[in-house]
PDB file of C-alpha atoms and ligand atoms in Angstrom:
ATOM      1  CA  MET A   1      -0.265  -0.228  -0.130  1.00 93.00           C
ATOM      2  CA  GLU A   2       1.515   3.345  -0.954  1.00 97.00           C
ATOM      3  CA  LEU A   3      -0.160   6.267   0.924  1.00 98.00           C
ATOM      4  CA  PHE A   4       0.526  10.129   0.458  1.00 98.00           C
ATOM      5  CA  ASP A   5       0.253  12.339   3.558  1.00 98.00           C
ATOM      6  CA  THR A   6      -0.429  15.440   2.120  1.00 98.00           C
ATOM      7  CA  HIS A   7      -0.806  17.600   5.226  1.00 98.00           C
ATOM      8  CA  CYS A   8       1.846  17.488   7.822  1.00 98.00           C
ATOM      9  CA  HIS A   9       3.909  19.386  10.445  1.00 98.00           C
ATOM     10  CA  THR A  10       6.745  17.106  11.022  1.00 98.00           C
ATOM     11  CA  HIS A  11       9.430  19.976  10.141  1.00 98.00           C
ATOM     12  CA  GLU A  12       8.102  21.653  13.666  1.00 97.00           C
ATOM     13  CA  MET A  13       9.797  18.562  15.918  1.00 95.00           C
ATOM     14  CA  VAL A  14      13.218  20.288  15.224  1.00 94.00           C
ATOM     15  CA  ARG A  15      13.008  23.707  16.171  1.00 92.00           C
ATOM     16  CA  ARG A  16      10.435  25.983  18.300  1.00 91.00           C
ATOM     17  CA  ILE A  17       8.298  28.015  16.213  1.00 92.00           C
ATOM     18  CA  THR A  18       4.721  28.057  17.476  1.00 88.00           C
ATOM     19  CA  PRO A  19       4.170  26.947  20.813  1.00 91.00           C
ATOM     20  CA  VAL A  20       0.978  25.112  19.759  1.00 92.00           C
ATOM     21  CA  TYR A  21       3.365  22.587  18.219  1.00 93.00           C
ATOM     22  CA  ASP A  22       5.137  21.649  21.195  1.00 93.00           C
ATOM     23  CA  LYS A  23       2.471  19.286  20.938  1.00 95.00           C
ATOM     24  CA  TRP A  24       5.451  16.938  19.196  1.00 96.00           C
ATOM     25  CA  HIS A  25       6.371  16.069  22.627  1.00 92.00           C
ATOM     26  CA  GLY A  26       3.518  15.884  24.392  1.00 89.00           C
ATOM     27  CA  ASP A  27       3.384  12.270  24.955  1.00 90.00           C
ATOM     28  CA  SER A  28       5.989  10.227  26.947  1.00 87.00           C
ATOM     29  CA  MET A  29       7.437   8.736  23.375  1.00 90.00           C
ATOM     30  CA  GLU A  30      11.201   9.473  22.193  1.00 91.00           C
ATOM     31  CA  ARG A  31      10.763  10.483  19.035  1.00 94.00           C
ATOM     32  CA  THR A  32      12.855  12.218  16.214  1.00 96.00           C
ATOM     33  CA  PRO A  33      11.867  13.141  12.648  1.00 97.00           C
ATOM     34  CA  GLU A  34      13.937  10.155  11.440  1.00 97.00           C
ATOM     35  CA  SER A  35      11.923   7.726  13.803  1.00 97.00           C
ATOM     36  CA  VAL A  36       8.386   9.530  12.619  1.00 98.00           C
ATOM     37  CA  ILE A  37       9.627   9.035   8.843  1.00 98.00           C
ATOM     38  CA  ASP A  38      10.310   5.467   9.664  1.00 98.00           C
ATOM     39  CA  ALA A  39       7.642   4.398  10.752  1.00 98.00           C
ATOM     40  CA  ALA A  40       5.958   6.171   8.473  1.00 98.00           C
ATOM     41  CA  HIS A  41       7.748   4.203   5.235  1.00 98.00           C
ATOM     42  CA  GLU A  42       6.881   0.953   7.393  1.00 98.00           C
ATOM     43  CA  ALA A  43       3.153   2.002   7.165  1.00 98.00           C
ATOM     44  CA  GLY A  44       3.159   2.415   3.671  1.00 98.00           C
ATOM     45  CA  VAL A  45       3.131   5.860   3.644  1.00 98.00           C
ATOM     46  CA  SER A  46       5.823   6.569   1.595  1.00 98.00           C
ATOM     47  CA  ARG A  47       5.197  10.455   0.695  1.00 98.00           C
ATOM     48  CA  MET A  48       5.048  13.336   2.820  1.00 98.00           C
ATOM     49  CA  LEU A  49       4.043  17.088   2.260  1.00 98.00           C
ATOM     50  CA  CYS A  50       5.201  19.465   5.218  1.00 98.00           C
ATOM     51  CA  ILE A  51       2.622  22.327   5.528  1.00 98.00           C
ATOM     52  CA  GLY A  52       3.850  25.918   6.397  1.00 98.00           C
ATOM     53  CA  THR A  53       1.926  28.262   8.555  1.00 97.00           C
ATOM     54  CA  SER A  54       3.880  31.631   9.114  1.00 97.00           C
ATOM     55  CA  LEU A  55       6.965  32.984   6.979  1.00 98.00           C
ATOM     56  CA  ALA A  56       9.302  31.304   9.706  1.00 97.00           C
ATOM     57  CA  ASP A  57       8.035  28.379   9.778  1.00 97.00           C
ATOM     58  CA  SER A  58       7.889  28.053   6.271  1.00 98.00           C
ATOM     59  CA  GLU A  59      11.467  28.576   6.035  1.00 98.00           C
ATOM     60  CA  LEU A  60      12.509  26.127   8.459  1.00 98.00           C
ATOM     61  CA  ALA A  61       9.836  23.502   6.491  1.00 98.00           C
ATOM     62  CA  VAL A  62      11.480  24.309   3.458  1.00 98.00           C
ATOM     63  CA  GLU A  63      15.096  23.760   5.139  1.00 98.00           C
ATOM     64  CA  PHE A  64      13.818  20.015   6.710  1.00 98.00           C
ATOM     65  CA  VAL A  65      12.753  18.563   3.057  1.00 98.00           C
ATOM     66  CA  GLN A  66      15.753  19.629   1.241  1.00 98.00           C
ATOM     67  CA  ASN A  67      17.628  16.527   1.511  1.00 96.00           C
ATOM     68  CA  ARG A  68      14.871  14.027   2.248  1.00 98.00           C
ATOM     69  CA  GLY A  69      13.749  12.155  -0.298  1.00 97.00           C
ATOM     70  CA  ASN A  70       9.616  11.601  -1.330  1.00 98.00           C
ATOM     71  CA  MET A  71       9.024  14.895   0.560  1.00 98.00           C
ATOM     72  CA  TRP A  72       8.192  18.385  -0.214  1.00 98.00           C
ATOM     73  CA  THR A  73       6.529  21.473   1.579  1.00 98.00           C
ATOM     74  CA  SER A  74       4.248  24.169   0.855  1.00 98.00           C
ATOM     75  CA  VAL A  75       5.054  27.514   2.074  1.00 98.00           C
ATOM     76  CA  GLY A  76       2.253  29.966   3.461  1.00 98.00           C
ATOM     77  CA  ILE A  77       0.812  31.724   6.493  1.00 98.00           C
ATOM     78  CA  HIS A  78      -2.056  30.342   8.411  1.00 97.00           C
ATOM     79  CA  PRO A  79      -5.078  32.630   8.630  1.00 97.00           C
ATOM     80  CA  HIS A  80      -4.089  32.720  12.703  1.00 96.00           C
ATOM     81  CA  GLU A  81      -1.270  34.205  11.348  1.00 96.00           C
ATOM     82  CA  ALA A  82      -2.089  37.102   9.348  1.00 96.00           C
ATOM     83  CA  ALA A  83      -2.216  39.968  11.361  1.00 96.00           C
ATOM     84  CA  GLU A  84       1.181  39.432  12.441  1.00 96.00           C
ATOM     85  CA  ALA A  85       2.557  39.020   8.712  1.00 96.00           C
ATOM     86  CA  LEU A  86       1.002  42.197   8.086  1.00 96.00           C
ATOM     87  CA  GLN A  87       2.591  43.832  10.739  1.00 97.00           C
ATOM     88  CA  LYS A  88       5.570  42.681   9.862  1.00 97.00           C
ATOM     89  CA  GLY A  89       5.796  42.525   6.091  1.00 96.00           C
ATOM     90  CA  HIS A  90       6.156  38.658   5.176  1.00 97.00           C
ATOM     91  CA  LEU A  91       4.346  38.500   2.602  1.00 97.00           C
ATOM     92  CA  ASP A  92       7.261  39.824   0.366  1.00 97.00           C
ATOM     93  CA  ALA A  93       9.824  36.798   1.985  1.00 97.00           C
ATOM     94  CA  LEU A  94       7.210  34.503   1.015  1.00 98.00           C
ATOM     95  CA  ARG A  95       6.899  35.544  -2.401  1.00 97.00           C
ATOM     96  CA  ALA A  96      10.455  35.229  -2.402  1.00 97.00           C
ATOM     97  CA  LEU A  97      10.745  32.104  -0.827  1.00 98.00           C
ATOM     98  CA  VAL A  98       8.102  30.250  -3.220  1.00 98.00           C
ATOM     99  CA  THR A  99      10.528  29.465  -5.577  1.00 98.00           C
ATOM    100  CA  SER A 100      12.828  27.290  -3.619  1.00 98.00           C
ATOM    101  CA  PRO A 101      13.341  24.119  -4.683  1.00 98.00           C
ATOM    102  CA  LYS A 102      10.555  21.277  -3.204  1.00 98.00           C
ATOM    103  CA  VAL A 103       7.834  24.200  -2.980  1.00 98.00           C
ATOM    104  CA  VAL A 104       4.853  22.305  -4.587  1.00 98.00           C
ATOM    105  CA  ALA A 105       1.770  24.432  -3.010  1.00 98.00           C
ATOM    106  CA  VAL A 106       0.714  27.764  -1.340  1.00 98.00           C
ATOM    107  CA  GLY A 107      -0.913  27.371   2.027  1.00 96.00           C
ATOM    108  CA  GLU A 108      -2.013  26.622   4.387  1.00 97.00           C
ATOM    109  CA  CYS A 109      -4.006  29.565   4.420  1.00 98.00           C
ATOM    110  CA  GLY A 110      -7.863  30.856   4.474  1.00 98.00           C
ATOM    111  CA  LEU A 111     -10.160  31.781   6.878  1.00 97.00           C
ATOM    112  CA  ASP A 112     -10.465  30.710  10.611  1.00 96.00           C
ATOM    113  CA  TYR A 113     -13.991  32.234  11.857  1.00 96.00           C
ATOM    114  CA  PHE A 114     -14.137  29.723  14.898  1.00 93.00           C
ATOM    115  CA  TYR A 115     -10.677  31.504  16.570  1.00 93.00           C
ATOM    116  CA  ASN A 116     -10.603  34.549  15.095  1.00 91.00           C
ATOM    117  CA  HIS A 117      -7.143  34.682  16.130  1.00 93.00           C
ATOM    118  CA  SER A 118      -6.609  38.274  13.244  1.00 95.00           C
ATOM    119  CA  PRO A 119      -9.518  40.176  12.451  1.00 95.00           C
ATOM    120  CA  LYS A 120     -11.248  38.867   9.471  1.00 96.00           C
ATOM    121  CA  GLU A 121     -10.097  41.601   7.479  1.00 97.00           C
ATOM    122  CA  ASP A 122      -6.356  40.366   7.509  1.00 97.00           C
ATOM    123  CA  GLN A 123      -7.505  36.883   7.282  1.00 97.00           C
ATOM    124  CA  ILE A 124      -8.834  38.100   3.714  1.00 98.00           C
ATOM    125  CA  THR A 125      -6.179  40.421   2.704  1.00 98.00           C
ATOM    126  CA  VAL A 126      -3.382  37.316   3.509  1.00 98.00           C
ATOM    127  CA  LEU A 127      -5.176  34.882   1.660  1.00 98.00           C
ATOM    128  CA  LYS A 128      -5.912  37.312  -1.415  1.00 98.00           C
ATOM    129  CA  ALA A 129      -2.165  37.506  -1.309  1.00 98.00           C
ATOM    130  CA  GLN A 130      -1.535  33.832  -1.358  1.00 98.00           C
ATOM    131  CA  ILE A 131      -4.112  33.049  -3.749  1.00 98.00           C
ATOM    132  CA  GLU A 132      -2.321  35.341  -6.344  1.00 98.00           C
ATOM    133  CA  LEU A 133       1.189  33.602  -5.336  1.00 98.00           C
ATOM    134  CA  ALA A 134      -0.102  30.438  -6.025  1.00 98.00           C
ATOM    135  CA  LEU A 135      -1.271  31.554  -9.799  1.00 98.00           C
ATOM    136  CA  GLU A 136       1.724  33.404 -10.344  1.00 97.00           C
ATOM    137  CA  HIS A 137       3.483  30.557  -9.775  1.00 98.00           C
ATOM    138  CA  ASN A 138       0.958  27.586 -11.233  1.00 97.00           C
ATOM    139  CA  LEU A 139       0.668  26.266  -7.828  1.00 98.00           C
ATOM    140  CA  PRO A 140      -2.063  24.241  -5.889  1.00 98.00           C
ATOM    141  CA  LEU A 141      -3.296  25.919  -2.435  1.00 98.00           C
ATOM    142  CA  SER A 142      -3.876  24.343   0.865  1.00 98.00           C
ATOM    143  CA  PHE A 143      -6.855  25.725   2.052  1.00 98.00           C
ATOM    144  CA  HIS A 144      -8.022  26.153   5.984  1.00 97.00           C
ATOM    145  CA  VAL A 145     -11.128  26.977   6.291  1.00 98.00           C
ATOM    146  CA  ARG A 146     -13.438  26.911   9.289  1.00 96.00           C
ATOM    147  CA  GLU A 147     -17.009  28.593   9.715  1.00 95.00           C
ATOM    148  CA  ALA A 148     -15.901  31.066   7.558  1.00 97.00           C
ATOM    149  CA  PHE A 149     -17.146  29.238   3.787  1.00 97.00           C
ATOM    150  CA  ASP A 150     -19.678  32.478   3.486  1.00 97.00           C
ATOM    151  CA  ASP A 151     -17.061  34.602   2.675  1.00 97.00           C
ATOM    152  CA  PHE A 152     -14.774  32.037   0.964  1.00 98.00           C
ATOM    153  CA  TRP A 153     -17.074  30.972  -1.735  1.00 98.00           C
ATOM    154  CA  PRO A 154     -17.378  34.777  -3.259  1.00 97.00           C
ATOM    155  CA  LEU A 155     -13.650  35.521  -2.572  1.00 97.00           C
ATOM    156  CA  PHE A 156     -12.558  31.982  -4.187  1.00 97.00           C
ATOM    157  CA  GLU A 157     -15.268  32.447  -7.511  1.00 96.00           C
ATOM    158  CA  SER A 158     -13.586  35.982  -8.325  1.00 96.00           C
ATOM    159  CA  TYR A 159     -10.825  34.642  -9.539  1.00 95.00           C
ATOM    160  CA  ARG A 160     -13.274  32.203 -11.041  1.00 86.00           C
ATOM    161  CA  GLY A 161     -11.563  31.091 -14.386  1.00 84.00           C
ATOM    162  CA  ALA A 162      -8.006  32.008 -13.703  1.00 91.00           C
ATOM    163  CA  GLY A 163      -7.205  28.443 -13.224  1.00 91.00           C
ATOM    164  CA  LEU A 164      -6.975  27.988  -9.373  1.00 96.00           C
ATOM    165  CA  ARG A 165      -6.611  24.365  -7.842  1.00 97.00           C
ATOM    166  CA  GLY A 166      -6.142  22.933  -4.627  1.00 98.00           C
ATOM    167  CA  VAL A 167      -7.557  21.314  -1.922  1.00 98.00           C
ATOM    168  CA  LEU A 168      -9.623  22.302   1.776  1.00 98.00           C
ATOM    169  CA  HIS A 169      -7.473  20.775   3.988  1.00 98.00           C
ATOM    170  CA  SER A 170      -9.476  19.033   7.227  1.00 97.00           C
ATOM    171  CA  TYR A 171     -12.394  18.597   5.551  1.00 97.00           C
ATOM    172  CA  THR A 172     -14.987  18.374   7.662  1.00 95.00           C
ATOM    173  CA  ASP A 173     -18.389  20.554   6.662  1.00 94.00           C
ATOM    174  CA  ASN A 174     -21.478  19.951   5.028  1.00 93.00           C
ATOM    175  CA  THR A 175     -22.647  18.364   1.901  1.00 94.00           C
ATOM    176  CA  ALA A 176     -24.013  21.633   0.349  1.00 95.00           C
ATOM    177  CA  ASN A 177     -20.169  23.222   0.548  1.00 97.00           C
ATOM    178  CA  MET A 178     -19.054  20.199  -0.815  1.00 97.00           C
ATOM    179  CA  GLU A 179     -20.878  20.317  -3.822  1.00 97.00           C
ATOM    180  CA  ARG A 180     -19.973  23.926  -4.262  1.00 97.00           C
ATOM    181  CA  ALA A 181     -16.058  22.848  -4.138  1.00 98.00           C
ATOM    182  CA  ILE A 182     -17.160  19.805  -6.899  1.00 98.00           C
ATOM    183  CA  LYS A 183     -18.206  22.095  -9.258  1.00 97.00           C
ATOM    184  CA  HIS A 184     -14.524  24.114  -8.693  1.00 96.00           C
ATOM    185  CA  GLY A 185     -12.711  20.561  -9.007  1.00 97.00           C
ATOM    186  CA  LEU A 186     -11.128  21.349  -5.545  1.00 98.00           C
ATOM    187  CA  HIS A 187      -9.935  18.376  -3.879  1.00 98.00           C
ATOM    188  CA  PHE A 188     -10.584  17.345  -0.247  1.00 98.00           C
ATOM    189  CA  GLY A 189      -8.191  16.454   2.871  1.00 98.00           C
ATOM    190  CA  VAL A 190      -9.735  13.596   5.044  1.00 98.00           C
ATOM    191  CA  ASN A 191      -7.563  12.881   8.368  1.00 98.00           C
ATOM    192  CA  GLY A 192      -8.167  11.150  11.650  1.00 98.00           C
ATOM    193  CA  ILE A 193     -11.081  13.332  12.441  1.00 98.00           C
ATOM    194  CA  VAL A 194     -13.068  10.638  10.005  1.00 97.00           C
ATOM    195  CA  THR A 195     -12.760   7.930  12.835  1.00 97.00           C
ATOM    196  CA  PHE A 196     -13.920   9.843  15.598  1.00 97.00           C
ATOM    197  CA  MET A 197     -17.152  11.837  13.873  1.00 96.00           C
ATOM    198  CA  ARG A 198     -20.355  11.001  15.261  1.00 94.00           C
ATOM    199  CA  ASP A 199     -22.099  13.614  13.339  1.00 95.00           C
ATOM    200  CA  GLU A 200     -24.007  10.817  10.873  1.00 94.00           C
ATOM    201  CA  ALA A 201     -24.975  13.633   8.308  1.00 93.00           C
ATOM    202  CA  LYS A 202     -21.151  14.509   8.056  1.00 94.00           C
ATOM    203  CA  LEU A 203     -20.292  10.810   7.179  1.00 95.00           C
ATOM    204  CA  VAL A 204     -22.637  10.677   4.724  1.00 95.00           C
ATOM    205  CA  THR A 205     -20.426  13.600   3.302  1.00 95.00           C
ATOM    206  CA  TYR A 206     -17.257  11.395   3.902  1.00 97.00           C
ATOM    207  CA  ARG A 207     -19.092   8.539   1.705  1.00 97.00           C
ATOM    208  CA  THR A 208     -19.903  10.983  -1.245  1.00 96.00           C
ATOM    209  CA  ILE A 209     -16.650  12.803  -1.740  1.00 97.00           C
ATOM    210  CA  PRO A 210     -15.872  11.573  -5.232  1.00 97.00           C
ATOM    211  CA  GLN A 211     -12.614   9.522  -5.210  1.00 97.00           C
ATOM    212  CA  HIS A 212     -10.973  11.126  -7.733  1.00 98.00           C
ATOM    213  CA  LEU A 213     -10.999  14.592  -5.709  1.00 98.00           C
ATOM    214  CA  LEU A 214      -9.746  12.684  -1.999  1.00 98.00           C
ATOM    215  CA  LEU A 215      -6.750  13.130  -0.405  1.00 98.00           C
ATOM    216  CA  LEU A 216      -5.802  11.554   2.789  1.00 98.00           C
ATOM    217  CA  GLU A 217      -3.776  13.410   5.440  1.00 98.00           C
ATOM    218  CA  THR A 218      -2.874  13.803   9.527  1.00 98.00           C
ATOM    219  CA  ASP A 219      -2.216  17.389  10.156  1.00 98.00           C
ATOM    220  CA  ALA A 220       0.342  15.606  12.498  1.00 98.00           C
ATOM    221  CA  PRO A 221       0.782  16.323  15.385  1.00 98.00           C
ATOM    222  CA  PHE A 222      -2.719  16.493  15.986  1.00 97.00           C
ATOM    223  CA  LEU A 223      -6.137  14.666  14.961  1.00 97.00           C
ATOM    224  CA  THR A 224      -5.096  11.265  16.305  1.00 97.00           C
ATOM    225  CA  PRO A 225      -7.090   8.616  14.676  1.00 98.00           C
ATOM    226  CA  VAL A 226      -9.052   5.665  16.498  1.00 97.00           C
ATOM    227  CA  PRO A 227      -7.600   4.049  18.080  1.00 97.00           C
ATOM    228  CA  PHE A 228      -4.511   5.982  18.641  1.00 96.00           C
ATOM    229  CA  ARG A 229      -6.372   8.915  20.768  1.00 96.00           C
ATOM    230  CA  GLY A 230      -4.148  10.000  23.543  1.00 93.00           C
ATOM    231  CA  THR A 231      -0.878   9.896  21.498  1.00 95.00           C
ATOM    232  CA  VAL A 232       0.723  12.086  19.489  1.00 97.00           C
ATOM    233  CA  CYS A 233      -0.655  11.813  15.693  1.00 98.00           C
ATOM    234  CA  GLU A 234       2.538  10.841  13.233  1.00 98.00           C
ATOM    235  CA  SER A 235       1.944  10.425   9.593  1.00 98.00           C
ATOM    236  CA  LYS A 236       2.243   6.706   9.583  1.00 98.00           C
ATOM    237  CA  HIS A 237      -1.450   7.207  11.441  1.00 98.00           C
ATOM    238  CA  VAL A 238      -2.775   8.182   7.443  1.00 98.00           C
ATOM    239  CA  ARG A 239      -2.545   4.010   7.164  1.00 98.00           C
ATOM    240  CA  VAL A 240      -5.226   3.486   9.852  1.00 98.00           C
ATOM    241  CA  THR A 241      -7.827   6.874   8.541  1.00 98.00           C
ATOM    242  CA  ALA A 242      -7.224   5.128   4.928  1.00 98.00           C
ATOM    243  CA  GLU A 243      -8.566   1.733   6.343  1.00 98.00           C
ATOM    244  CA  PHE A 244     -11.416   3.338   8.085  1.00 98.00           C
ATOM    245  CA  LEU A 245     -12.254   5.746   5.135  1.00 98.00           C
ATOM    246  CA  ALA A 246     -12.445   2.860   2.737  1.00 98.00           C
ATOM    247  CA  LYS A 247     -14.611   0.475   5.063  1.00 98.00           C
ATOM    248  CA  LEU A 248     -17.077   3.825   5.482  1.00 97.00           C
ATOM    249  CA  ARG A 249     -17.267   3.923   1.583  1.00 98.00           C
ATOM    250  CA  ASP A 250     -17.126   0.394   0.780  1.00 98.00           C
ATOM    251  CA  GLU A 251     -13.884   0.148  -1.132  1.00 97.00           C
ATOM    252  CA  ASN A 252     -11.536  -1.541  -1.579  1.00 97.00           C
ATOM    253  CA  PRO A 253      -8.249  -0.079   1.279  1.00 97.00           C
ATOM    254  CA  GLU A 254      -5.601  -0.394  -1.985  1.00 97.00           C
ATOM    255  CA  ASP A 255      -7.692   1.078  -4.502  1.00 97.00           C
ATOM    256  CA  LEU A 256      -8.557   3.821  -1.970  1.00 98.00           C
ATOM    257  CA  ALA A 257      -4.496   4.230  -1.380  1.00 98.00           C
ATOM    258  CA  ALA A 258      -3.580   3.988  -4.870  1.00 98.00           C
ATOM    259  CA  GLU A 259      -6.097   6.537  -5.877  1.00 98.00           C
ATOM    260  CA  THR A 260      -5.397   9.134  -3.351  1.00 98.00           C
ATOM    261  CA  THR A 261      -2.104   8.935  -3.574  1.00 98.00           C
ATOM    262  CA  ALA A 262      -2.395   9.008  -7.688  1.00 98.00           C
ATOM    263  CA  ASN A 263      -4.576  12.336  -7.089  1.00 98.00           C
ATOM    264  CA  ALA A 264      -1.963  14.058  -4.444  1.00 98.00           C
ATOM    265  CA  CYS A 265       0.908  13.126  -7.113  1.00 98.00           C
ATOM    266  CA  ALA A 266      -1.264  15.029  -9.672  1.00 98.00           C
ATOM    267  CA  LEU A 267      -2.439  17.957  -7.681  1.00 98.00           C
ATOM    268  CA  PHE A 268       0.969  18.610  -6.403  1.00 98.00           C
ATOM    269  CA  THR A 269       2.807  17.434  -9.749  1.00 98.00           C
ATOM    270  CA  VAL A 270       5.539  15.169  -7.815  1.00 98.00           C
TER     271      VAL A 270
HETATM  272 ZN1   ZN B   1      -2.152  22.127   9.430  1.00 68.95          ZN
END
């Protein structure tokens, strides 16, 4: 089985950039990036995409993937970091970083109105800048959209016809937004959340995402799937999510793995 973790923060293990990623050291397991990568390979997770969340974090991710096989990175500003990025003028440096080797996407970028760690106007400004950066370099986007589709769609659709492509990472929203995303050819990143989802309507959504738009991810170190809740999430956990999802969708796990990996390789051109 060959799986692709299309959204992880594994690079955050090596240097403290944002306190939230101290979670990498949140259980009693001894971990190194090598042990995490080896364990992923053993589980069949042969490809990984590290995701940048701020300028400093994106710089670290770029450095981290350079000498590692089958690992790539995105560079981007998470909506939580939008205000600081604007204050410090980080968008110009991000524009320079995007041309680094092994950068295959822009993001994670988007709108998060659940936490609102940055003002909405700042989130929108920084999202637009990243959409334009992706278009300029013909790169796909990794979107983080939480309780914000009412603002996301008009903004996204204002670029209609420009050739935007990408993935709605950690998709947990409803069927109406799924259908709207399908119309635009957007991909859906599914992670460990599906294994502990109780909302029957959302399980229906997971069952109906078209296979050709489905990607697998972890968001490691977060969102550990059942039955490993309580431990730190690693890329190897894509495997149990794939097996769970295959069962939910009544599909062969080998086929689901092959299809989602092919989808990811095509989207990120790797
Ligand atoms: Zn993430």
